[in-house]
PDB file of C-alpha atoms in Angstrom:
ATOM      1  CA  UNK A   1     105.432  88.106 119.205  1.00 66.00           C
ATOM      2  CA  UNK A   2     103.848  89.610 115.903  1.00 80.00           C
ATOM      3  CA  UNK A   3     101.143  88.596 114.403  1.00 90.00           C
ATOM      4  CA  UNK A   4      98.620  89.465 111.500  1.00 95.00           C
ATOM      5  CA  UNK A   5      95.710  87.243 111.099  1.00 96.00           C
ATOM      6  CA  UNK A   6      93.012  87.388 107.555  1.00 97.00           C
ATOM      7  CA  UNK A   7      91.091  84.997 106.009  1.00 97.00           C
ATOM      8  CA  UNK A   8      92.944  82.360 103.188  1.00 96.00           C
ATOM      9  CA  UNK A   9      90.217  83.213 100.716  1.00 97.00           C
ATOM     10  CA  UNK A  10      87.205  84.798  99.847  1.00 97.00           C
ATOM     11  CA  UNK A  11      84.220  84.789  97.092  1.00 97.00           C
ATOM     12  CA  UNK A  12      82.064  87.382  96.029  1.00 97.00           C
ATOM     13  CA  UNK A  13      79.944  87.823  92.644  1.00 97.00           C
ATOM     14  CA  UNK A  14      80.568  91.234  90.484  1.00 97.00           C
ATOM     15  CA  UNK A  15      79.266  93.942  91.253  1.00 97.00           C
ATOM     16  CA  UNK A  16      78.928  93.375  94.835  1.00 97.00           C
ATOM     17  CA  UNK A  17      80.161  94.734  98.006  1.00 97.00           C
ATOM     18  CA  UNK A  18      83.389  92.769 100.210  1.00 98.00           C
ATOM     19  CA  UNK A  19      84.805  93.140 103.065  1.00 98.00           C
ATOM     20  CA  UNK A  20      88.443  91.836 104.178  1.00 98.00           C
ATOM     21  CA  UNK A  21      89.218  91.831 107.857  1.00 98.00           C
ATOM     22  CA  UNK A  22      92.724  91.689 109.514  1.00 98.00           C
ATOM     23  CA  UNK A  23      93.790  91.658 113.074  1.00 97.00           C
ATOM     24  CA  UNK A  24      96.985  92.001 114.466  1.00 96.00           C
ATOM     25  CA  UNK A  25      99.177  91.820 117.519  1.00 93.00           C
ATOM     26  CA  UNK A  26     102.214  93.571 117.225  1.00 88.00           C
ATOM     27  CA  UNK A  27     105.270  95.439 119.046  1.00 84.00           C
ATOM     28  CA  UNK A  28     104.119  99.049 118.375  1.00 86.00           C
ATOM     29  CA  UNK A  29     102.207 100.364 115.527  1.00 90.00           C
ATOM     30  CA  UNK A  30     102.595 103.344 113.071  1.00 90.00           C
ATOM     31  CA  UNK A  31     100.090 102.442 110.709  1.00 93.00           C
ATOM     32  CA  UNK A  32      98.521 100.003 108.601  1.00 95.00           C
ATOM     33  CA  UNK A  33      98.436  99.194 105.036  1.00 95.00           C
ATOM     34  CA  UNK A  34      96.511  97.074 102.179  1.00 97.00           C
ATOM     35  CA  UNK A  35      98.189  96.102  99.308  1.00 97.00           C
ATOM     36  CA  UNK A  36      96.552  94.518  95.827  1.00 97.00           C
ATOM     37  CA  UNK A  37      98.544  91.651  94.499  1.00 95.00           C
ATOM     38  CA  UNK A  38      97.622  90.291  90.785  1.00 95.00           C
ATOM     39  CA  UNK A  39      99.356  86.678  90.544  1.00 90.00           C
ATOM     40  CA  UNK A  40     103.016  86.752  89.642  1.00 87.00           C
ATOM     41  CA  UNK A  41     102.941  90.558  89.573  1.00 90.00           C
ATOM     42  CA  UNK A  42     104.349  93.222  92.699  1.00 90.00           C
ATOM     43  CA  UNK A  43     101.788  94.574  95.294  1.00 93.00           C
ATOM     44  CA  UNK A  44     100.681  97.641  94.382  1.00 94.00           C
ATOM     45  CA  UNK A  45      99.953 100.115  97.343  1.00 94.00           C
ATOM     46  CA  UNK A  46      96.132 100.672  98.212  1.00 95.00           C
ATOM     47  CA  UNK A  47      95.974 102.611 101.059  1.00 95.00           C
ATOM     48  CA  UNK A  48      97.372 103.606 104.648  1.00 94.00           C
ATOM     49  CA  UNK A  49      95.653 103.841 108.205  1.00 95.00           C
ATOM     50  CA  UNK A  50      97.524 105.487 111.092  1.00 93.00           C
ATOM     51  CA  UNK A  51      94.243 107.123 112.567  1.00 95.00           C
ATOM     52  CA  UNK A  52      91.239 105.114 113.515  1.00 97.00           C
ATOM     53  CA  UNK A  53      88.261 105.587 110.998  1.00 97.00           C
ATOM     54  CA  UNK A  54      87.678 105.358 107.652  1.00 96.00           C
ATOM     55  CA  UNK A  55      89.588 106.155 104.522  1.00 94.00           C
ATOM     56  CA  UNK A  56      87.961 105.757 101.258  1.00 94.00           C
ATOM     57  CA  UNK A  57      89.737 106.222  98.071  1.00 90.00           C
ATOM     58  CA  UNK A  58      87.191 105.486  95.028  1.00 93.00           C
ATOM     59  CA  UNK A  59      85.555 102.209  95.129  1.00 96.00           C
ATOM     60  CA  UNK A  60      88.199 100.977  97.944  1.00 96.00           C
ATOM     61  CA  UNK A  61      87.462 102.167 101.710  1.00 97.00           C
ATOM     62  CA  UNK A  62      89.743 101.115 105.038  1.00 98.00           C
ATOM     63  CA  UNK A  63      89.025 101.024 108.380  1.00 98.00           C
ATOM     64  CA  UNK A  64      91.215 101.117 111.363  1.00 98.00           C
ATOM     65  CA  UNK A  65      90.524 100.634 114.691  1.00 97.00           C
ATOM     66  CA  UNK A  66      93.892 100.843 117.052  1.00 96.00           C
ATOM     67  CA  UNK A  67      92.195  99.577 120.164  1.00 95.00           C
ATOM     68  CA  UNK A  68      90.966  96.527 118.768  1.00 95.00           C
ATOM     69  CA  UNK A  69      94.130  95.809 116.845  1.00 96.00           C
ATOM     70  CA  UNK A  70      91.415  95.374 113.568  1.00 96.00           C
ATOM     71  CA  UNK A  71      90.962  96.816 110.341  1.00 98.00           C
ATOM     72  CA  UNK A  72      89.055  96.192 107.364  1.00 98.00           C
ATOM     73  CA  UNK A  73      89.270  96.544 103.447  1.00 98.00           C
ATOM     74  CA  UNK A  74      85.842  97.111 101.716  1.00 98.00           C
ATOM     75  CA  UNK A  75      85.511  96.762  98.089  1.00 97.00           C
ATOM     76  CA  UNK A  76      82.470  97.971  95.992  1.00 97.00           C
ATOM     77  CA  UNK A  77      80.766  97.104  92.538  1.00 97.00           C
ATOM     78  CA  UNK A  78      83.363  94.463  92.541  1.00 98.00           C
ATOM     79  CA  UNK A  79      84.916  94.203  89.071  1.00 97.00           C
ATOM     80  CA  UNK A  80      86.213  90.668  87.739  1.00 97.00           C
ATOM     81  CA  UNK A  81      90.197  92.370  87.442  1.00 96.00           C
ATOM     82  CA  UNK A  82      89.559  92.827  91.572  1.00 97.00           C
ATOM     83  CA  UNK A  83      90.331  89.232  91.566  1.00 98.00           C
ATOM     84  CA  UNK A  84      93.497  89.446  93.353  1.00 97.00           C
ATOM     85  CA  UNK A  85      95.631  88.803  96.641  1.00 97.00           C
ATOM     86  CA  UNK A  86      95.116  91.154  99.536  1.00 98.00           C
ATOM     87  CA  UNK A  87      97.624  91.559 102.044  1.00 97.00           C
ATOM     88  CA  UNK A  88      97.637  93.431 105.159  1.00 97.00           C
ATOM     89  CA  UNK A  89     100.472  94.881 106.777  1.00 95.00           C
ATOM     90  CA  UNK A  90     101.444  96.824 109.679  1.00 94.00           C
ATOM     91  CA  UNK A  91     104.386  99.181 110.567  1.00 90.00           C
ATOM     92  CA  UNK A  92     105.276  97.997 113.707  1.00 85.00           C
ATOM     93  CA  UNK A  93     108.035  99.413 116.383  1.00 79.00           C
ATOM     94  CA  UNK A  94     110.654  99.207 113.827  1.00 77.00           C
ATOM     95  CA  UNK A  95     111.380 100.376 110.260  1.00 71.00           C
ATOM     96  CA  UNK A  96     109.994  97.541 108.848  1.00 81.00           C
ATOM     97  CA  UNK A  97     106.447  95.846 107.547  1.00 88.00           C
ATOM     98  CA  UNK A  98     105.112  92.768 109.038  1.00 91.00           C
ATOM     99  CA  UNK A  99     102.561  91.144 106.411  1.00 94.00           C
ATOM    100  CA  UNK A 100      99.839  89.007 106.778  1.00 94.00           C
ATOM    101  CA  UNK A 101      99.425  85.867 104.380  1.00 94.00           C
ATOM    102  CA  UNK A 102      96.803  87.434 102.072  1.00 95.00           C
ATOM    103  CA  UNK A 103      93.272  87.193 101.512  1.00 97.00           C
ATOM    104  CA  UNK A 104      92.881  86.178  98.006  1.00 97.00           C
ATOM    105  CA  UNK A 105      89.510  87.210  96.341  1.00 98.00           C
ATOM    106  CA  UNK A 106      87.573  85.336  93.328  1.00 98.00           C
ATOM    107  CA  UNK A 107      85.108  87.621  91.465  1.00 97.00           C
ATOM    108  CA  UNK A 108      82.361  85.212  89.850  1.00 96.00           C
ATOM    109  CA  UNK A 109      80.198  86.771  87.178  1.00 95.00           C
TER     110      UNK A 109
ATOM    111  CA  UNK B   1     108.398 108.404  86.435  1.00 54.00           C
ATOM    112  CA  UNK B   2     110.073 104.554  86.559  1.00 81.00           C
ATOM    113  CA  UNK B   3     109.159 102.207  89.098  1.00 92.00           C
ATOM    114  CA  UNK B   4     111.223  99.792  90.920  1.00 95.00           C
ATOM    115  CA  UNK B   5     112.970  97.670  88.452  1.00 95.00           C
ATOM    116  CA  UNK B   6     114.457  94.315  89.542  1.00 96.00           C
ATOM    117  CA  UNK B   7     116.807  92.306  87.478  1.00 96.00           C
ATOM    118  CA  UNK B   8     116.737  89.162  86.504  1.00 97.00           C
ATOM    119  CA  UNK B   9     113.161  88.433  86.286  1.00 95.00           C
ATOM    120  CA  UNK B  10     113.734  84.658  86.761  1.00 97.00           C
ATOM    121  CA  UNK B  11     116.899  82.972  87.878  1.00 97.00           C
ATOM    122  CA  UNK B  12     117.342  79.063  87.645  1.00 98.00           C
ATOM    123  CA  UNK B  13     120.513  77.860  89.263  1.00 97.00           C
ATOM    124  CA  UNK B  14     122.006  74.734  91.292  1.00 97.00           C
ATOM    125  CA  UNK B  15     122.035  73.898  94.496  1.00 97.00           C
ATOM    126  CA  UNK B  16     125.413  75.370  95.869  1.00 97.00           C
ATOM    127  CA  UNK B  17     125.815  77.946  93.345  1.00 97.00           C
ATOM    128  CA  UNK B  18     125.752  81.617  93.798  1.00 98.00           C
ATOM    129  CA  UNK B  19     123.733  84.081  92.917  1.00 98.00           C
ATOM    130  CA  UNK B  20     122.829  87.850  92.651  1.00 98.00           C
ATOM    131  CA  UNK B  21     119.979  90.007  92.437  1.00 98.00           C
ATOM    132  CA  UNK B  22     119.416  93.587  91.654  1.00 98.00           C
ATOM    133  CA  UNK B  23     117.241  96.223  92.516  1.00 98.00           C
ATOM    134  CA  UNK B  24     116.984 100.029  90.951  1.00 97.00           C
ATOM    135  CA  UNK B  25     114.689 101.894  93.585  1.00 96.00           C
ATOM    136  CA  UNK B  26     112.668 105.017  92.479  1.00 95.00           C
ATOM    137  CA  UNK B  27     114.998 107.818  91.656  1.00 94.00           C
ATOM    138  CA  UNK B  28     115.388 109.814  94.863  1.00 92.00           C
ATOM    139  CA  UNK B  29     114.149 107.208  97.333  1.00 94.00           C
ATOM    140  CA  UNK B  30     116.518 106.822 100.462  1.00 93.00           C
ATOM    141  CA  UNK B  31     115.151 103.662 101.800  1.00 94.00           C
ATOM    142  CA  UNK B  32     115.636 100.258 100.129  1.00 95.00           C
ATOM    143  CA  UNK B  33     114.048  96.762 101.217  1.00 96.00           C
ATOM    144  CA  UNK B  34     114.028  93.593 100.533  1.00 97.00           C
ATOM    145  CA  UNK B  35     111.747  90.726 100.825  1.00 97.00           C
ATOM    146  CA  UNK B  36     111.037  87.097 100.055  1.00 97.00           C
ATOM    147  CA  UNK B  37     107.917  85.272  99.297  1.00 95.00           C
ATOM    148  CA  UNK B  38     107.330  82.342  98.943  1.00 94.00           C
ATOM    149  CA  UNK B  39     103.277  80.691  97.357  1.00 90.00           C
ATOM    150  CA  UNK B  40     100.679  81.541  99.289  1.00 88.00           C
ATOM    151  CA  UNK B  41     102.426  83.617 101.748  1.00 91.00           C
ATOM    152  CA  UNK B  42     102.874  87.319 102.316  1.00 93.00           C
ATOM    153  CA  UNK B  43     106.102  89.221 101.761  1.00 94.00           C
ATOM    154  CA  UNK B  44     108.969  88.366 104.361  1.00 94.00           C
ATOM    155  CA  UNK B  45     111.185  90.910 105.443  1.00 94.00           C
ATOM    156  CA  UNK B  46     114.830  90.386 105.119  1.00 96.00           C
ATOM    157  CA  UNK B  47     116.641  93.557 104.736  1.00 96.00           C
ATOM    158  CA  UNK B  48     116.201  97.597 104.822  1.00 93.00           C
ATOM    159  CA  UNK B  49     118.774 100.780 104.123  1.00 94.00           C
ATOM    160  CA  UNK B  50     118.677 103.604 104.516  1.00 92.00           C
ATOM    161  CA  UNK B  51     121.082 105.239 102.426  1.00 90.00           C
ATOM    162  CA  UNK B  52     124.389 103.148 102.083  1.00 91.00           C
ATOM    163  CA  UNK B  53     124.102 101.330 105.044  1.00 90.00           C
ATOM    164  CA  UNK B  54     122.038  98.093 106.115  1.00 88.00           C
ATOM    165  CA  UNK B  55     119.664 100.131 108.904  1.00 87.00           C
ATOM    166  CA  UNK B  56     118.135  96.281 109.680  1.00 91.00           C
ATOM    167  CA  UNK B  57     119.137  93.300 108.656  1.00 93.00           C
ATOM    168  CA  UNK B  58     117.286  90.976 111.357  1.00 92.00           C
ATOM    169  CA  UNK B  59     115.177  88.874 108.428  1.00 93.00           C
ATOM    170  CA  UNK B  60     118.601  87.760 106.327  1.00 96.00           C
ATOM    171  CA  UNK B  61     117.769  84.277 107.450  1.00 95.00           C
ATOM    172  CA  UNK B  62     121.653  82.915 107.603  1.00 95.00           C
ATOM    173  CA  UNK B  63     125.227  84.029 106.888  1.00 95.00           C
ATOM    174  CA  UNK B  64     124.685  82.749 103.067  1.00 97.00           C
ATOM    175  CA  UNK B  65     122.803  85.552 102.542  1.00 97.00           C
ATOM    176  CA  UNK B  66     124.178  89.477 102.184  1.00 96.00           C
ATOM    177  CA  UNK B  67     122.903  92.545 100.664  1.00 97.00           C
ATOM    178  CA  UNK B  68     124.772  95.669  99.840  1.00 96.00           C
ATOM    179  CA  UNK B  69     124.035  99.246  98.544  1.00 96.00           C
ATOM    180  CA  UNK B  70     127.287 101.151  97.790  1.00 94.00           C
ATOM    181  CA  UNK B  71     126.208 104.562  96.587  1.00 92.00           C
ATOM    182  CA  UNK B  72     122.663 104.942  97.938  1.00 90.00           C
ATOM    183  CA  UNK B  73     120.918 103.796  95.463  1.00 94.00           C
ATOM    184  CA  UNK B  74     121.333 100.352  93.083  1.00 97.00           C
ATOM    185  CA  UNK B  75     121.310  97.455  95.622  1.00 97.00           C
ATOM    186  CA  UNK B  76     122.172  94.007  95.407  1.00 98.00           C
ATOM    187  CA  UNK B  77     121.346  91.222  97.197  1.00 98.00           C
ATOM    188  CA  UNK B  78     123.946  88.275  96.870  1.00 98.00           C
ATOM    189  CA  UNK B  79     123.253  84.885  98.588  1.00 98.00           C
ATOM    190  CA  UNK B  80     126.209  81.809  98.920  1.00 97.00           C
ATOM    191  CA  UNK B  81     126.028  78.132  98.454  1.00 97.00           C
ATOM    192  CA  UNK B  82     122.025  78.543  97.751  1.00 98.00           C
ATOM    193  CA  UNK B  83     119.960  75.332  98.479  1.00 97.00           C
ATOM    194  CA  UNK B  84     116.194  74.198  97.068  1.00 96.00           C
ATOM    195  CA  UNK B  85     114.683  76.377 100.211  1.00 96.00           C
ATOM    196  CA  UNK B  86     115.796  79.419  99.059  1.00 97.00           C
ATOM    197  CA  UNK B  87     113.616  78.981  95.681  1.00 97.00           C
ATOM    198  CA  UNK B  88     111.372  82.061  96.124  1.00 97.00           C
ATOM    199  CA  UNK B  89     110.105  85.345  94.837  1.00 97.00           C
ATOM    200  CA  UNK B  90     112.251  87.948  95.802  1.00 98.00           C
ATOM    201  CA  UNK B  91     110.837  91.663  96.123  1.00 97.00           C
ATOM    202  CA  UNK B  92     112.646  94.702  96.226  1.00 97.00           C
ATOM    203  CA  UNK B  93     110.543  98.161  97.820  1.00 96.00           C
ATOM    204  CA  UNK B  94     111.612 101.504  97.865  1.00 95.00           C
ATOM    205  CA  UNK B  95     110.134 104.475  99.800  1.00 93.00           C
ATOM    206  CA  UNK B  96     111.193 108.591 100.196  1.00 91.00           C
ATOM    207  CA  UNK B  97     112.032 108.472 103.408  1.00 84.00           C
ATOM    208  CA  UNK B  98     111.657 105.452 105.705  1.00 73.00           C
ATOM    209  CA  UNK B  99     108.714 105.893 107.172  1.00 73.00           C
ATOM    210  CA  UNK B 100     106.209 106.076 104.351  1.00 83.00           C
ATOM    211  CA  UNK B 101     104.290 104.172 101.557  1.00 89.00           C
ATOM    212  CA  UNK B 102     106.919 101.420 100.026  1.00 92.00           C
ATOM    213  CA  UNK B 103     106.789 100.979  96.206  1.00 94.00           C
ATOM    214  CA  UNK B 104     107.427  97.333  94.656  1.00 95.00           C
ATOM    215  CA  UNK B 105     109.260  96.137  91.879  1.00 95.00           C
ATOM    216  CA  UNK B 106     108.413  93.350  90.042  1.00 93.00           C
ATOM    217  CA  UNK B 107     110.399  90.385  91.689  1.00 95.00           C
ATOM    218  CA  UNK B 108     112.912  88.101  90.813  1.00 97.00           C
ATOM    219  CA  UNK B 109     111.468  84.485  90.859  1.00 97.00           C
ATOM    220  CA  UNK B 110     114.948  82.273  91.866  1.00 98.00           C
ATOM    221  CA  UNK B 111     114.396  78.559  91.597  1.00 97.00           C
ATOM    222  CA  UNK B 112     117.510  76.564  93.211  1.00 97.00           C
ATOM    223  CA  UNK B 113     117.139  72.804  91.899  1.00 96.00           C
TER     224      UNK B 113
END
């Protein structure tokens, strides 16, 4: 079977540093993504992880690891419009994107 | 350039009627999805082309439900007889290729009562 596994919700005071953590099981993998999604609006792509390491773009950094079926989204000087839905997805075997439920993040002054 | 653009933005109907929605991918983008969420859940897969033709249609979750894409490019999805479960967000994606990032329109929020 397939499955993507991150936390319901998560906390975390401006300014700060987060991290969002997803693991997944699936039937072959050609890359992972994270995608920001503002209530009753579209995700918006964030980034992409086909490689293991780290990929930072700004204030937003990913990590993939492949072997552990893991990967992380880390957020700095968190801003109050961060407050959002974070979904993780992976392109399994097929031509398709299995997402995870979303992590979604509350910003407190 | 434009983004995906999805048509109607909201779409309240009765149980057993039908409906359609639309999606206008990014100029030049080959492949088309759809997906459905529903509150607190991630995107679902239903559907993806590539080109004219349905490459995957494994998430359409019953015969009610049918998506086409005659010239490449506009694509509707069309479902029959709709009942209260089917009250969802429905996104539309587009990317170049296939195999790449996927670009999301705005959603059309269907409520069957």
């Amino acid at each position: 079977g397939q499955n993507i596994d991150q936390p319901t919700e998560m906390t975390a005071t401006e300014g700060a540093i987060v991290q969002i953590n997803c693991t997944y099981q699936t039937s072959g993998f050609n890359g992972l993504f994270w995608y920001q999604q503002h209530a009753g609006e579209a995700p918006t792509f964030l980034s992409y992880n086909v490689l293991d390491g780290l990929e930072e773009k700004g204030r937003f950094s990913s990590f993939l690891s492949r072997s552990k079926g893991y990967s992380y989204l880390l957020l700095k000087e968190l801003q109050m419009k961060d407050s959002a839905s974070y979904l993780c997805a992976v392109w399994g075997a097929t031509n398709k994107l299995i997402f995870g439920t979303g992590t979604l993040l509350a910003v407190q002054p | 350039g434009a983004g995906v653009s999805q048509t109607p933005s909201n779409k309240v109907t009765e149980k057993g009627k039908y409906v359609e929605l639309r999606c206008d991918p990014i100029s030049g983008h080959t492949a088309l999805y759809w997906y459905r969420q529903s509150l607190g859940q991630g995107p679902e897969f239903l559907i993806y082309f590539q080109g004219t033709g349905a490459a995957d249609d494994s998430g359409l979750p019953n015969d009610r439900f049918f998506a086409v894409r005659p010239e490449g490019s506009v694509s509707t999805l069309k479902i029959q007889r709709t009942e209260r479960g089917d009250s969802a967000v429905y996104l539309c994606a587009s990317s170049l290729r296939g195999v790449d990032t996927q670009y999301f329109g705005p959603g059309t929020r269907l409520t069957v009562l």
